Tab-separated table of C-alpha atoms in Angstrom:
chain	number	residue	atom	x	y	z
A	1	UNK	CA	82.896	60.995	108.099
A	2	UNK	CA	84.787	59.632	111.111
A	3	UNK	CA	88.149	60.373	109.498
A	4	UNK	CA	87.080	63.920	108.661
A	5	UNK	CA	85.886	64.580	112.220
A	6	UNK	CA	89.115	63.080	113.606
A	7	UNK	CA	91.090	65.474	111.412
A	8	UNK	CA	89.104	68.428	112.683
A	9	UNK	CA	89.685	67.358	116.261
A	10	UNK	CA	93.425	67.043	115.631
A	11	UNK	CA	93.650	70.538	114.155
A	12	UNK	CA	91.536	71.984	116.950
A	13	UNK	CA	93.626	70.270	119.648
A	14	UNK	CA	96.869	71.503	118.089
A	15	UNK	CA	95.529	75.048	117.791
A	16	UNK	CA	94.390	75.010	121.421
A	17	UNK	CA	97.760	73.642	122.574
A	18	UNK	CA	99.653	76.255	120.559
A	19	UNK	CA	97.474	79.140	121.796
A	20	UNK	CA	97.787	78.173	125.472
A	21	UNK	CA	101.497	77.545	125.014
A	22	UNK	CA	102.046	80.960	123.437
A	23	UNK	CA	99.959	82.737	126.084
A	24	UNK	CA	101.745	80.952	128.962
A	25	UNK	CA	105.160	81.676	127.476
A	26	UNK	CA	104.305	85.362	127.063
A	27	UNK	CA	103.109	85.407	130.695
A	28	UNK	CA	106.485	84.020	131.782
A	29	UNK	CA	108.435	86.538	129.703
A	30	UNK	CA	106.285	89.431	130.970
A	31	UNK	CA	106.318	88.646	134.695
A	32	UNK	CA	109.334	86.476	135.499
A	33	UNK	CA	111.108	89.393	137.156
A	34	UNK	CA	108.153	89.936	139.527
A	35	UNK	CA	107.571	86.312	140.598
A	36	UNK	CA	110.494	84.052	139.765
A	37	UNK	CA	112.353	83.347	143.005
A	38	UNK	CA	110.745	86.367	144.665
A	39	UNK	CA	108.616	86.805	147.763
A	40	UNK	CA	105.950	89.339	148.669
A	41	UNK	CA	108.563	91.191	150.709
A	42	UNK	CA	110.518	91.954	147.526
A	43	UNK	CA	107.604	93.831	145.965
A	44	UNK	CA	106.931	97.544	145.629
A	45	UNK	CA	103.571	96.945	147.322
A	46	UNK	CA	105.210	95.743	150.512
A	47	UNK	CA	107.780	98.533	150.458
A	48	UNK	CA	104.937	101.055	150.200
A	49	UNK	CA	103.164	99.479	153.190
A	50	UNK	CA	106.428	99.326	155.122
A	51	UNK	CA	107.109	103.015	154.532
A	52	UNK	CA	103.558	103.823	155.614
A	53	UNK	CA	104.116	101.864	158.814
A	54	UNK	CA	107.326	103.811	159.480
A	55	UNK	CA	105.371	107.031	158.996
A	56	UNK	CA	102.750	106.005	161.554
A	57	UNK	CA	105.501	104.877	163.926
A	58	UNK	CA	107.166	108.254	163.537
A	59	UNK	CA	104.010	110.224	164.379
A	60	UNK	CA	102.578	107.921	167.059
A	61	UNK	CA	105.626	106.793	169.012
A	62	UNK	CA	108.837	108.613	168.174
A	63	UNK	CA	107.668	112.198	167.776
A	64	UNK	CA	106.788	113.728	171.147
A	65	UNK	CA	106.791	117.422	170.238
A	66	UNK	CA	103.889	119.423	171.652
A	67	UNK	CA	101.941	121.912	169.586
A	68	UNK	CA	103.767	124.864	171.177
A	69	UNK	CA	107.155	123.247	170.537
A	70	UNK	CA	106.224	122.681	166.914
A	71	UNK	CA	105.105	126.291	166.522
A	72	UNK	CA	108.432	127.527	167.865
A	73	UNK	CA	110.148	125.735	164.983
A	74	UNK	CA	108.075	127.448	162.291
A	75	UNK	CA	110.076	129.336	159.686
A	76	UNK	CA	108.803	131.556	156.876
A	77	UNK	CA	110.830	131.923	153.692
A	78	UNK	CA	110.858	134.784	151.195
A	79	UNK	CA	109.318	132.461	148.622
A	80	UNK	CA	106.408	131.688	150.963
A	81	UNK	CA	105.775	135.380	151.540
A	82	UNK	CA	105.770	136.052	147.801
A	83	UNK	CA	103.392	133.150	147.240
A	84	UNK	CA	100.996	134.589	149.842
A	85	UNK	CA	101.149	138.083	148.324
A	86	UNK	CA	100.381	136.946	144.784
A	87	UNK	CA	98.082	134.050	145.656
A	88	UNK	CA	95.111	135.893	144.145
A	89	UNK	CA	96.945	137.898	141.507
A	90	UNK	CA	98.691	141.255	141.267
A	91	UNK	CA	97.901	144.046	143.750
A	92	UNK	CA	95.721	145.904	141.241
A	93	UNK	CA	93.797	142.725	140.390
A	94	UNK	CA	93.085	142.002	144.053
A	95	UNK	CA	91.914	145.566	144.722
A	96	UNK	CA	89.624	145.500	141.687
A	97	UNK	CA	88.239	142.166	142.830
A	98	UNK	CA	87.345	143.586	146.266
A	99	UNK	CA	85.750	146.659	144.714
A	100	UNK	CA	83.627	144.490	142.424
A	101	UNK	CA	82.675	142.314	145.391
A	102	UNK	CA	81.136	145.264	147.241
A	103	UNK	CA	79.744	147.158	144.234
A	104	UNK	CA	76.261	145.486	144.253
A	105	UNK	CA	75.780	146.073	147.999
A	106	UNK	CA	76.836	149.730	147.704
A	107	UNK	CA	74.600	150.334	144.694
A	108	UNK	CA	71.641	148.800	146.522
A	109	UNK	CA	72.315	150.876	149.670
A	110	UNK	CA	72.503	154.088	147.579
A	111	UNK	CA	69.303	153.207	145.731
A	112	UNK	CA	67.545	152.799	149.096
A	113	UNK	CA	69.150	156.038	150.383
A	114	UNK	CA	70.507	154.036	153.303
A	115	UNK	CA	73.620	156.035	154.190
A	116	UNK	CA	74.316	153.975	157.312
A	117	UNK	CA	74.436	150.708	155.364
A	118	UNK	CA	76.424	152.372	152.575
A	119	UNK	CA	78.990	153.599	155.089
A	120	UNK	CA	79.222	150.113	156.605
A	121	UNK	CA	79.999	148.472	153.228
A	122	UNK	CA	82.516	151.190	152.391
A	123	UNK	CA	84.395	150.615	155.635
A	124	UNK	CA	84.438	146.853	155.070
A	125	UNK	CA	85.705	147.345	151.518
A	126	UNK	CA	88.381	149.866	152.498
A	127	UNK	CA	89.531	147.634	155.375
A	128	UNK	CA	90.114	144.707	153.029
A	129	UNK	CA	91.901	146.913	150.494
A	130	UNK	CA	94.135	148.301	153.243
A	131	UNK	CA	94.935	144.761	154.360
A	132	UNK	CA	95.904	143.751	150.815
A	133	UNK	CA	98.123	146.833	150.437
A	134	UNK	CA	99.924	146.011	153.708
A	135	UNK	CA	100.716	142.561	152.342
A	136	UNK	CA	102.716	144.231	149.584
A	137	UNK	CA	104.202	147.030	151.691
A	138	UNK	CA	105.435	145.170	154.780
A	139	UNK	CA	107.431	141.929	154.972
A	140	UNK	CA	106.800	141.750	158.706
A	141	UNK	CA	103.051	142.021	158.211
A	142	UNK	CA	102.787	139.293	155.570
A	143	UNK	CA	105.261	137.075	157.403
A	144	UNK	CA	103.035	137.096	160.481
A	145	UNK	CA	100.026	136.102	158.375
A	146	UNK	CA	101.899	133.190	156.802
A	147	UNK	CA	103.007	132.086	160.260
A	148	UNK	CA	99.407	132.105	161.500
A	149	UNK	CA	98.401	129.896	158.575
A	150	UNK	CA	101.094	127.417	159.550
A	151	UNK	CA	100.024	127.507	163.193
A	152	UNK	CA	96.504	126.548	162.160
A	153	UNK	CA	97.890	123.538	160.304
A	154	UNK	CA	99.772	122.461	163.416
A	155	UNK	CA	96.682	122.951	165.608
A	156	UNK	CA	94.681	120.765	163.249
A	157	UNK	CA	97.418	118.129	163.284
A	158	UNK	CA	97.647	118.053	167.096
A	159	UNK	CA	93.856	117.881	167.484
A	160	UNK	CA	93.721	114.762	165.335
A	161	UNK	CA	96.857	113.051	166.567
A	162	UNK	CA	94.809	110.592	168.643
A	163	UNK	CA	93.264	109.347	165.416
A	164	UNK	CA	96.769	108.694	164.123
A	165	UNK	CA	97.558	106.621	167.207
A	166	UNK	CA	94.325	104.665	166.786
A	167	UNK	CA	95.182	103.860	163.178
A	168	UNK	CA	98.735	102.988	164.137
A	169	UNK	CA	97.457	100.242	166.468
A	170	UNK	CA	96.145	98.438	163.407
A	171	UNK	CA	99.742	97.864	162.359
A	172	UNK	CA	100.775	96.090	165.571
A	173	UNK	CA	99.724	92.728	164.171
A	174	UNK	CA	101.661	93.320	160.941
A	175	UNK	CA	105.050	94.267	162.366
A	176	UNK	CA	107.072	93.537	165.481
A	177	UNK	CA	109.729	96.097	166.299
A	178	UNK	CA	112.405	97.013	168.790
A	179	UNK	CA	114.103	100.354	168.143
A	180	UNK	CA	116.334	102.546	170.258
A	181	UNK	CA	117.151	106.217	169.850
A	182	UNK	CA	120.851	106.369	169.068
A	183	UNK	CA	121.252	109.564	171.110
A	184	UNK	CA	118.823	109.379	174.041
A	185	UNK	CA	118.693	105.558	174.344
A	186	UNK	CA	114.879	105.767	174.467
A	187	UNK	CA	113.282	102.462	173.429
A	188	UNK	CA	110.287	102.020	171.123
A	189	UNK	CA	108.800	98.536	170.895
A	190	UNK	CA	105.523	96.642	170.725
A	191	UNK	CA	107.052	93.479	172.199
A	192	UNK	CA	106.234	92.301	175.701
A	193	UNK	CA	109.873	92.565	176.721
A	194	UNK	CA	111.824	95.801	176.570
A	195	UNK	CA	115.088	93.923	177.060
A	196	UNK	CA	117.195	94.162	173.913
A	197	UNK	CA	118.545	90.618	174.100
A	198	UNK	CA	115.085	89.086	174.526
A	199	UNK	CA	113.652	91.278	171.793
A	200	UNK	CA	116.403	90.363	169.323
A	201	UNK	CA	115.874	86.693	170.168
A	202	UNK	CA	112.238	86.992	169.105
A	203	UNK	CA	113.099	89.094	166.065
A	204	UNK	CA	115.409	86.504	164.534
A	205	UNK	CA	114.922	84.912	161.122
A	206	UNK	CA	113.427	81.703	162.518
A	207	UNK	CA	110.422	83.589	163.930
A	208	UNK	CA	110.027	86.196	161.185
A	209	UNK	CA	109.117	86.107	157.511
A	210	UNK	CA	110.904	89.404	157.010
A	211	UNK	CA	113.483	91.180	159.166
A	212	UNK	CA	115.038	94.580	158.611
A	213	UNK	CA	117.914	95.418	160.931
A	214	UNK	CA	119.240	98.938	161.429
A	215	UNK	CA	122.790	99.090	162.701
A	216	UNK	CA	125.120	102.016	163.209
A	217	UNK	CA	126.205	101.724	159.580
A	218	UNK	CA	122.616	101.506	158.404
A	219	UNK	CA	120.559	103.373	160.941
A	220	UNK	CA	116.953	104.436	160.554
A	221	UNK	CA	116.315	108.140	160.162
A	222	UNK	CA	112.671	107.869	161.174
A	223	UNK	CA	112.031	111.546	160.463
A	224	UNK	CA	112.440	110.850	156.769
A	225	UNK	CA	109.083	109.068	156.852
A	226	UNK	CA	105.604	110.549	157.067
A	227	UNK	CA	102.282	108.801	156.490
A	228	UNK	CA	100.385	110.009	153.428
A	229	UNK	CA	98.025	112.880	154.083
A	230	UNK	CA	94.736	113.800	152.455
A	231	UNK	CA	91.557	115.746	153.140
A	232	UNK	CA	89.050	112.885	153.297
A	233	UNK	CA	88.237	113.622	156.930
A	234	UNK	CA	89.388	110.165	158.036
A	235	UNK	CA	92.228	111.646	160.055
A	236	UNK	CA	94.473	114.674	160.452
A	237	UNK	CA	95.387	116.521	157.333
A	238	UNK	CA	98.717	118.318	157.177
A	239	UNK	CA	100.891	120.019	154.626
A	240	UNK	CA	104.600	120.762	154.309
A	241	UNK	CA	104.442	122.842	157.498
A	242	UNK	CA	104.044	119.790	159.728
A	243	UNK	CA	106.429	117.713	157.617
A	244	UNK	CA	109.161	120.359	157.779
A	245	UNK	CA	108.795	120.889	161.516
A	246	UNK	CA	108.859	117.177	162.374
A	247	UNK	CA	111.772	116.609	160.009
A	248	UNK	CA	113.781	119.424	161.569
A	249	UNK	CA	115.287	117.110	164.185
A	250	UNK	CA	117.201	114.127	162.892
A	251	UNK	CA	117.631	111.497	165.627
A	252	UNK	CA	118.335	108.048	164.253
A	253	UNK	CA	117.156	104.677	165.514
A	254	UNK	CA	118.926	101.329	165.670
A	255	UNK	CA	117.199	98.005	166.077
A	256	UNK	CA	115.012	95.552	164.195
A	257	UNK	CA	111.626	95.503	162.496
A	258	UNK	CA	110.089	92.213	161.397
A	259	UNK	CA	106.955	90.586	160.018
A	260	UNK	CA	105.989	87.554	162.144
A	261	UNK	CA	105.362	84.177	160.540
A	262	UNK	CA	102.042	83.933	162.334
A	263	UNK	CA	100.476	86.771	160.350
A	264	UNK	CA	96.835	87.141	161.504
A	265	UNK	CA	93.956	87.807	159.120
A	266	UNK	CA	93.441	91.204	160.758
A	267	UNK	CA	96.885	92.280	159.622
A	268	UNK	CA	97.080	95.268	157.284
A	269	UNK	CA	99.246	93.274	154.832
A	270	UNK	CA	97.568	89.865	155.150
A	271	UNK	CA	95.430	90.202	152.015
A	272	UNK	CA	98.245	91.476	149.818
A	273	UNK	CA	100.600	88.793	151.151
A	274	UNK	CA	98.252	85.940	150.253
A	275	UNK	CA	97.202	87.523	146.969
A	276	UNK	CA	100.857	87.603	145.942
A	277	UNK	CA	101.216	83.908	146.806
A	278	UNK	CA	98.143	83.034	144.734
A	279	UNK	CA	99.389	85.101	141.790
A	280	UNK	CA	102.837	83.543	142.061
A	281	UNK	CA	101.392	80.000	142.095
A	282	UNK	CA	99.282	80.808	139.024
A	283	UNK	CA	102.366	82.269	137.338
A	284	UNK	CA	104.410	79.100	137.953
A	285	UNK	CA	101.640	76.748	136.816
A	286	UNK	CA	100.550	78.724	133.775
A	287	UNK	CA	104.114	79.488	132.670
A	288	UNK	CA	105.160	75.836	133.017
A	289	UNK	CA	102.137	74.612	131.067
A	290	UNK	CA	102.688	77.343	128.510
A	291	UNK	CA	106.370	76.680	127.866
A	292	UNK	CA	105.881	72.926	127.579
A	293	UNK	CA	102.700	73.384	125.525
A	294	UNK	CA	104.458	75.684	123.063
A	295	UNK	CA	107.412	73.306	122.771
A	296	UNK	CA	105.148	70.317	122.129
A	297	UNK	CA	103.030	72.213	119.598
A	298	UNK	CA	106.160	73.271	117.680
A	299	UNK	CA	107.437	69.695	117.761
A	300	UNK	CA	104.129	68.398	116.410
A	301	UNK	CA	104.075	71.068	113.718
A	302	UNK	CA	107.548	70.093	112.559
A	303	UNK	CA	106.891	66.358	112.755
A	304	UNK	CA	103.710	66.477	110.699
A	305	UNK	CA	104.808	69.433	108.549
A	306	UNK	CA	101.695	71.386	109.480
A	307	UNK	CA	103.055	74.797	108.579
A	308	UNK	CA	104.438	73.513	105.280
A	309	UNK	CA	101.098	71.950	104.433
A	310	UNK	CA	99.332	75.235	105.082
A	311	UNK	CA	101.891	77.179	103.091
A	312	UNK	CA	101.446	74.976	100.035
A	313	UNK	CA	97.774	75.912	99.722
A	314	UNK	CA	96.215	79.272	98.831
A	315	UNK	CA	94.876	80.925	101.963
A	316	UNK	CA	91.425	81.426	100.521
A	317	UNK	CA	91.108	77.774	99.519
A	318	UNK	CA	92.260	76.637	102.919
A	319	UNK	CA	89.776	78.957	104.648
A	320	UNK	CA	86.915	77.791	102.410
A	321	UNK	CA	87.614	74.164	103.249
A	322	UNK	CA	87.606	74.733	106.997
A	323	UNK	CA	84.259	73.532	108.409
A	324	UNK	CA	81.998	76.231	109.823
A	325	UNK	CA	81.996	74.701	113.307
A	326	UNK	CA	85.800	74.779	113.415
A	327	UNK	CA	85.769	78.408	112.225
A	328	UNK	CA	83.405	79.356	115.034
A	329	UNK	CA	85.397	77.373	117.599
A	330	UNK	CA	88.653	79.031	116.476
A	331	UNK	CA	87.081	82.468	116.645
A	332	UNK	CA	85.722	81.875	120.156
A	333	UNK	CA	89.092	80.515	121.270
A	334	UNK	CA	90.883	83.555	119.858
A	335	UNK	CA	88.467	85.945	121.563
A	336	UNK	CA	88.842	84.071	124.867
A	337	UNK	CA	92.643	84.134	124.773
A	338	UNK	CA	92.593	87.795	123.742
A	339	UNK	CA	90.336	88.694	126.673
A	340	UNK	CA	92.490	86.721	129.114
A	341	UNK	CA	95.668	88.343	127.800
A	342	UNK	CA	94.209	91.850	127.926
A	343	UNK	CA	92.857	91.135	131.409
A	344	UNK	CA	96.271	89.983	132.608
A	345	UNK	CA	97.965	93.054	131.162
A	346	UNK	CA	95.360	95.364	132.698
A	347	UNK	CA	95.685	93.682	136.093
A	348	UNK	CA	99.455	93.416	136.264
A	349	UNK	CA	100.308	96.798	134.781
A	350	UNK	CA	97.450	99.023	135.920
A	351	UNK	CA	95.408	97.647	138.811
A	352	UNK	CA	98.355	96.366	140.860
A	353	UNK	CA	100.280	99.576	140.315
A	354	UNK	CA	97.229	101.595	141.312
A	355	UNK	CA	96.981	99.713	144.606
A	356	UNK	CA	100.727	100.095	145.118
A	357	UNK	CA	100.174	103.830	145.523
A	358	UNK	CA	96.674	103.725	146.903
A	359	UNK	CA	96.405	106.014	149.894
A	360	UNK	CA	93.844	103.869	151.657
A	361	UNK	CA	95.743	104.201	154.938
A	362	UNK	CA	96.179	107.943	154.551
A	363	UNK	CA	95.167	110.397	157.227
């Protein structure tokens, strides 16, 4: 009885070692390019946050155009006019739609013999139809309407710009920066000193975990960056109108942007930074255990000819001789490893990529 139980334990231990070894080795092969010798600052997640920061910096600090100045830069293309004309279909479709819109009111007014109300609805209907016809007859007329739409977008953007500045302040603890307009020499920095030499001294590699320097050969075209926009109501919403206007001017900045070593918990990237470190540590430990576990299990299998012994017996006979408790244990182990593997795949390939493009800092 003792020998039989010892045999079962040996098979169970080998199976467990082989399963963990295979899972750890697959983890290494699947994720070595993301964690091996890498840091959080090499990830797509950080690059996304960095670009978002540049967008907020652009809107809050660098861009100083007023609403009127932005409106002066509005342009309307032929394609935009055509889009406006046919936004609700062909001319005949739009006219029919307006006529159907007013038909119930007119029928009701006629049934009540209310000529005054009937005349009112007719005038409203004819006014809208005339407006639609002008859209198709006059480029000047439709161009002015498109321009007014764009002006409303700019007004909305300007009204909510203070919210942008408030959100931008949340990034001050994540990045230190000293940037200078290459043309006007205007300085943009969140450091206590506006002196370039002092700022560069603080923004050196010994004080920073990450430093990006923009020189004349690699200058920063800040107008290439815009924070993500949505309509959640958490901040200003804008479309291509605002983007095009702000991108019209192309001043470039030179200087440095860095992530300090003393990253506070209030930082916008603190959680992702430490989550990457935890994931990387797990990757190293699990991969190391896995590779060595797989190697040892293969060595044991060859030494004791386990695979050959299994191959010499009919599968059914082998399965029948396996004790029920070992069958159950093997099944539970398989299900556990399967769930862990599926969970890892789901996390690494879906959840992390979802958060990489999450617009949680959008306005």
